[in-house]
Short mmCIF file of C-alpha atoms in Angstrom, two decimals:
data_model
loop_
_atom_site.label_atom_id
_atom_site.label_comp_id
_atom_site.label_asym_id
_atom_site.label_seq_id
_atom_site.Cartn_x
_atom_site.Cartn_y
_atom_site.Cartn_z
CA MET K 216 0.00 0.00 0.00
CA ASP K 217 1.50 3.36 -0.94
CA MET K 218 1.76 6.28 1.49
CA ASP K 219 -1.27 8.19 0.15
CA ASN K 220 -3.51 5.12 0.32
CA GLN K 221 -2.25 4.32 3.81
CA GLN K 222 -2.93 7.87 5.02
CA SER K 223 -6.35 7.82 3.40
CA GLN K 224 -7.19 4.51 5.08
CA GLU K 225 -5.92 5.80 8.45
CA TYR K 226 -8.10 8.90 8.07
CA GLU K 227 -11.16 6.82 7.17
CA ASP K 228 -10.56 4.49 10.14
CA SER K 229 -10.08 7.46 12.49
CA LYS K 230 -13.23 9.12 11.14
CA ARG K 231 -15.20 5.91 11.62
CA ARG K 232 -13.94 5.53 15.19
CA GLU K 233 -15.05 9.07 16.01
CA ILE K 234 -18.48 8.33 14.54
CA LEU K 235 -18.72 5.11 16.57
CA THR K 236 -17.61 6.94 19.74
CA ASN K 237 -20.46 9.43 19.33
CA ALA K 238 -22.87 6.63 18.39
CA SER K 239 -22.02 4.79 21.61
CA ILE K 240 -22.96 7.92 23.56
CA TYR K 241 -26.24 8.29 21.66
CA ILE K 242 -27.07 4.65 22.41
CA LEU K 243 -26.49 5.02 26.15
CA GLN K 244 -27.69 8.58 26.79
CA ASP K 245 -30.41 9.05 24.21
CA LYS K 246 -31.50 5.39 24.12
CA LEU K 247 -31.26 5.28 20.32
CA ASN K 248 -31.03 1.95 18.54
CA VAL K 249 -27.73 1.14 16.83
CA SER K 250 -28.69 2.17 13.29
CA SER K 251 -30.28 5.45 14.44
CA ALA K 252 -27.29 6.25 16.65
CA ILE K 253 -24.82 5.62 13.84
CA GLN K 254 -26.91 7.68 11.43
CA ALA K 255 -27.06 10.59 13.90
CA ALA K 256 -23.30 10.37 14.49
CA GLU K 257 -22.59 10.30 10.73
CA GLN K 258 -24.78 13.38 10.22
CA LEU K 259 -22.98 15.19 13.05
CA PHE K 260 -19.57 14.33 11.59
CA ALA K 261 -20.60 15.55 8.11
CA ALA K 262 -21.91 18.82 9.58
CA GLN K 263 -18.68 19.28 11.54
CA GLU K 264 -16.57 18.72 8.41
CA GLU K 265 -18.63 21.30 6.54
CA ALA K 266 -18.43 23.78 9.43
CA GLU K 267 -14.64 23.49 9.67
CA ASN K 268 -14.38 25.41 6.39
CA ASP K 269 -16.99 28.04 7.23
CA PRO K 270 -15.76 30.99 9.36
CA ASN K 271 -19.38 31.69 10.36
CA LEU K 272 -19.69 28.24 11.97
CA SER K 273 -16.26 27.63 13.49
CA CYS K 274 -13.00 29.23 14.52
CA VAL K 275 -9.55 27.95 15.43
CA THR K 276 -8.05 28.83 18.81
CA GLY K 277 -4.40 29.76 19.32
CA GLU K 278 -3.75 26.13 20.25
CA GLY K 279 -5.16 24.96 16.91
CA VAL K 280 -8.40 23.61 18.38
CA ILE K 281 -11.48 23.96 16.21
CA VAL K 282 -14.38 25.51 18.11
CA PHE K 283 -17.85 25.17 16.63
CA LEU K 284 -19.93 28.31 17.13
CA ASP K 285 -23.19 26.39 16.67
CA SER K 286 -23.76 24.24 19.77
CA SER K 287 -25.57 21.62 17.69
CA LEU K 288 -22.22 20.79 16.04
CA LYS K 289 -20.51 19.85 19.30
CA SER K 290 -19.85 16.19 19.92
CA PRO K 291 -21.91 14.73 22.75
CA ILE K 292 -20.29 14.41 26.17
CA PHE K 293 -21.01 11.23 28.06
CA LYS K 294 -22.17 11.70 31.64
CA GLY K 295 -22.07 8.14 32.86
CA ASP K 296 -19.89 5.11 33.37
CA GLU K 297 -17.05 5.46 30.88
CA ARG K 298 -16.38 1.71 31.01
CA GLN K 299 -19.94 1.09 29.84
CA ARG K 300 -19.57 3.58 26.99
CA TYR K 301 -16.25 2.04 25.96
CA ALA K 302 -17.78 -1.45 25.97
CA VAL K 303 -20.55 -0.30 23.60
CA TYR K 304 -17.94 1.45 21.42
CA CYS K 305 -15.86 -1.75 21.26
CA LYS K 306 -18.92 -3.76 20.20
CA LEU K 307 -19.62 -1.24 17.43
CA CYS K 308 -15.98 -1.40 16.28
CA GLU K 309 -16.10 -5.19 16.35
CA ALA K 310 -19.22 -5.18 14.18
CA GLU K 311 -17.39 -3.01 11.64
CA GLN K 312 -14.14 -4.96 11.98
CA LEU K 313 -12.21 -1.96 13.30
CA LEU K 314 -9.69 -2.10 16.12
CA PRO K 315 -10.92 0.21 18.89
CA LYS K 316 -8.74 3.08 20.10
CA ALA K 317 -8.72 4.09 23.73
#
């Protein structure tokens, strides 16, 4: 695999893990079923990608952190047992044949 393909695959895997992380939170906090949670997480990720290039929707801090000005673009924060969330995340990764990241 050449370097560009490897980087592209790493990006896609990282993107998918972020989506599955958010989906695991939606499953536990919002009691969504798996397909609805993944769909919501995919929509959030797409909106975040679009907002990253729009100065009306996001800005970059001095530390290089992207801040979304629209609160609906912020990733959900889990307010529960992190081990439980990680277990759901691992199951989602397993279903998609991805290795989970901590």
